[in-house]
Amino acid sequence: MAGHSKFKNIMHRKGAQDNKRAKMFTKLVREIYVAAKSGLPDPDSNSRLRAAINAARTANMPKDKIENAISKATNPGDVDNFEEIRYEGYGSGGVAIIVEALTDNRNRTASDVRSAFTKHGGTLGETGSVGFMFSKVGVITYPASKGSAEVFLDAAIEAGANDSISDEETHEIICDPENFNEVRDEFEHKFGTCLSAEITWKPNNTIMLNEESAEKVIKMVDALEDNDDVQSVVGNFEFPETILNKFKNED
């Protein structure tokens, strides 16, 4: 998880500096729309919507975009219909990959996801083919500069989280999905706005890739995340420090 998380954090920072920011907003708007449409439009009564709005705010999305997405979802004349789909498969080096999508065209998205897997040395499998290798958790991330590992571990225990994993760059607080909003709110009260907060899939074990496989997996993840229908991509991979350092230097 640590290597994967470092990669995600690095790519998130890079994405904020280029045209990936627009794609990030598209995905966040879609999640807000679906969350508002599937439940009450009030974030206080809709935990999914609340999480989506907080993710948008963390990404510095303008307030009017958030409000427009909610307004569209609650418009009786709106005809958009997004379907939630999970794809599972294997990438180069035998790593397990889970792709979550929100799409209004199942055939288009399935074709695009399959193409990304195949082009970069992967194989798309059936739903459930790799899901057993992951657990659904809430993950809240802070920069290491916010405090020591001990401070964050103590805060995690007090907030009812399951764990706090620290390294030289970040603190990752792991919690059960049903406690996600409460744990995030407690940490933001103590430490301010987080780097990221999401309910995601955490691998039970990880595979360290060699540089050749790492390059292929990076290209595959990049291709998948470039697709507007794809909301998230997670895997049970870790990268050699040389690969992580390469991305740091390009940041």
XYZ file of C-alpha atoms in Angstrom:
251
model
C 0.000 0.000 0.000
C 2.784 2.404 0.891
C 4.440 2.358 -2.516
C 1.121 2.633 -4.291
C 0.060 5.505 -2.070
C 3.292 7.386 -2.678
C 2.755 7.010 -6.406
C -0.828 8.252 -6.107
C 0.227 11.247 -4.022
C 2.976 12.179 -6.473
C 0.644 11.881 -9.453
C -2.037 13.869 -7.609
C 0.401 16.757 -7.105
C 1.486 16.589 -10.739
C -2.124 16.429 -11.865
C -2.903 19.683 -10.088
C -0.321 21.389 -12.302
C -1.498 20.284 -15.741
C -4.603 19.426 -17.767
C -5.383 16.469 -15.504
C -6.943 18.996 -13.148
C -9.876 19.418 -15.556
C -10.366 15.661 -15.736
C -10.251 15.451 -11.951
C -13.054 18.020 -11.758
C -15.112 16.037 -14.299
C -14.859 12.912 -12.146
C -15.657 14.797 -8.946
C -18.688 16.501 -10.510
C -19.959 13.114 -11.700
C -19.575 11.604 -8.217
C -21.402 14.558 -6.621
C -24.183 14.230 -9.199
C -24.632 10.477 -8.648
C -24.441 10.844 -4.860
C -27.080 13.581 -4.856
C -29.317 11.678 -7.264
C -29.114 8.397 -5.341
C -30.001 9.935 -1.977
C -31.037 13.171 -0.331
C -29.382 16.326 -1.763
C -28.437 17.396 1.779
C -24.846 16.359 2.690
C -25.787 16.233 6.380
C -28.215 13.411 5.576
C -26.258 11.804 2.719
C -22.819 10.523 3.735
C -21.786 9.722 0.159
C -22.634 13.240 -0.985
C -20.818 14.690 2.002
C -17.684 12.713 1.148
C -17.921 13.768 -2.520
C -18.275 17.445 -1.622
C -15.336 17.273 0.762
C -13.207 15.607 -1.914
C -14.142 18.405 -4.314
C -13.250 21.067 -1.771
C -9.912 19.367 -1.078
C -9.228 19.549 -4.823
C -10.112 23.282 -4.762
C -13.130 22.876 -7.003
C -15.101 26.137 -7.324
C -18.210 26.253 -5.154
C -20.490 26.954 -8.126
C -19.460 23.685 -9.809
C -20.439 21.751 -6.694
C -23.784 23.545 -6.432
C -24.518 23.094 -10.154
C -23.906 19.334 -9.935
C -26.347 19.016 -7.008
C -28.897 21.243 -8.729
C -28.747 19.166 -11.912
C -29.220 15.938 -9.964
C -32.338 17.246 -8.257
C -33.889 18.631 -11.474
C -36.948 16.482 -12.310
C -36.284 17.024 -16.016
C -32.739 15.694 -15.901
C -32.343 12.508 -17.966
C -28.701 11.597 -17.340
C -28.335 8.070 -15.992
C -24.938 6.923 -14.720
C -24.265 3.311 -13.800
C -21.675 2.211 -11.248
C -19.447 -0.585 -12.558
C -16.382 -2.293 -11.091
C -13.781 -3.935 -13.339
C -11.119 -6.305 -12.053
C -8.037 -7.773 -13.652
C -4.284 -8.186 -13.649
C -1.491 -5.879 -14.739
C 2.121 -6.522 -15.684
C 4.001 -8.506 -13.049
C 0.806 -10.234 -11.927
C -0.488 -7.320 -9.858
C -4.221 -7.138 -9.120
C -6.105 -4.054 -10.341
C -9.576 -2.746 -9.462
C -11.173 -0.049 -11.625
C -14.337 1.735 -10.521
C -16.369 3.642 -13.107
C -19.471 5.794 -13.437
C -20.765 5.569 -16.993
C -23.775 6.336 -19.155
C -22.581 3.817 -21.755
C -21.545 0.413 -20.375
C -20.312 -0.921 -23.724
C -18.073 2.084 -24.389
C -16.488 1.979 -20.951
C -15.951 -1.786 -20.986
C -14.236 -1.508 -24.371
C -11.998 1.343 -23.222
C -11.006 -0.388 -19.980
C -10.287 -3.681 -21.751
C -8.168 -1.840 -24.317
C -6.083 -0.136 -21.585
C -5.422 -3.475 -19.889
C -4.503 -5.268 -23.115
C -2.325 -2.489 -24.525
C -0.148 -2.357 -21.408
C 0.381 -6.045 -20.727
C -2.644 -6.676 -18.530
C -5.679 -8.947 -18.611
C -9.223 -7.936 -17.709
C -11.005 -10.592 -15.627
C -14.466 -11.241 -14.254
C -15.952 -9.224 -11.378
C -14.693 -10.853 -8.195
C -11.526 -12.225 -9.784
C -9.243 -10.050 -7.627
C -11.603 -8.303 -5.205
C -10.908 -10.876 -2.480
C -7.318 -9.541 -2.325
C -8.557 -6.138 -1.073
C -10.539 -4.650 1.811
C -12.824 -1.595 1.529
C -11.547 1.121 3.869
C -11.529 4.844 4.438
C -8.125 6.492 3.870
C -7.325 10.027 5.039
C -3.904 11.411 4.120
C -1.890 14.247 5.676
C 1.617 15.548 4.940
C 4.279 14.373 7.401
C 4.917 18.004 8.340
C 1.609 18.101 10.240
C 3.029 16.116 13.151
C 4.966 13.078 14.303
C 3.965 9.480 13.709
C 3.189 9.158 17.413
C 0.905 12.209 17.386
C -1.059 10.843 14.424
C -1.291 7.345 15.875
C -2.652 8.733 19.139
C -5.152 10.855 17.199
C -6.211 7.821 15.153
C -6.891 5.816 18.312
C -8.886 8.676 19.832
C -10.937 9.118 16.644
C -11.816 5.419 16.416
C -9.674 4.726 13.320
C -8.041 1.335 12.746
C -4.479 2.497 12.107
C -2.148 5.338 11.177
C 0.681 4.511 8.774
C 3.482 7.078 8.581
C 6.585 7.524 6.437
C 8.890 10.420 5.601
C 6.238 12.086 3.397
C 2.740 11.306 4.668
C 0.474 10.017 7.405
C -2.302 7.678 6.242
C -5.200 7.133 8.605
C -7.122 3.912 7.928
C -10.689 3.492 9.158
C -13.849 1.481 8.532
C -16.069 2.976 5.776
C -18.968 3.466 8.200
C -16.746 5.650 10.435
C -15.175 7.586 7.563
C -16.988 10.919 7.929
C -16.554 11.071 11.704
C -12.842 10.193 11.585
C -12.161 12.692 8.785
C -14.026 15.448 10.610
C -12.086 14.755 13.816
C -8.748 14.947 11.995
C -9.666 18.090 10.073
C -10.680 19.707 13.365
C -7.246 18.902 14.809
C -4.938 19.167 11.786
C -6.774 21.202 9.147
C -7.559 20.210 5.570
C -6.142 16.850 4.513
C -4.279 16.020 1.303
C -6.961 13.523 0.348
C -9.824 11.554 1.873
C -11.579 8.665 0.166
C -13.249 5.317 0.631
C -11.184 2.943 -1.435
C -9.831 -0.576 -1.803
C -6.772 -1.415 0.293
C -4.696 -4.435 -0.802
C -4.228 -7.108 1.846
C -0.704 -7.741 0.508
C 1.473 -5.980 -2.064
C 3.822 -7.022 -4.861
C 7.095 -5.163 -5.470
C 7.486 -4.643 -9.204
C 10.722 -4.507 -11.167
C 11.304 -1.392 -13.249
C 10.050 -2.925 -16.504
C 6.728 -4.029 -14.997
C 6.436 -0.784 -13.037
C 6.682 1.259 -16.240
C 3.908 -0.819 -17.845
C 1.648 -0.549 -14.798
C 2.192 3.218 -14.599
C 1.222 3.600 -18.267
C -1.847 1.419 -17.776
C -3.003 3.325 -14.680
C -2.390 6.613 -16.492
C -4.461 5.451 -19.489
C -7.298 4.301 -17.240
C -7.340 7.483 -15.153
C -7.353 9.539 -18.366
C -10.800 8.090 -19.119
C -13.615 10.352 -17.891
C -15.754 7.319 -17.006
C -13.128 5.930 -14.610
C -13.456 7.222 -11.062
C -10.604 5.339 -9.403
C -7.859 2.788 -10.028
C -6.207 0.814 -7.232
C -3.760 -2.070 -7.218
C -1.670 -4.251 -4.927
C 1.622 -3.012 -6.340
C 4.647 -1.249 -4.917
C 7.376 0.465 -6.909
C 11.158 0.513 -6.525
C 12.479 3.751 -5.041
C 14.126 4.516 -8.395
C 10.691 4.774 -10.002
C 9.260 6.911 -7.191
C 12.324 9.170 -7.273
C 11.923 9.579 -11.023
C 8.421 10.978 -10.553
C 9.507 13.166 -7.642
C 12.213 14.692 -9.821
C 9.689 15.407 -12.569
C 7.276 17.027 -10.105
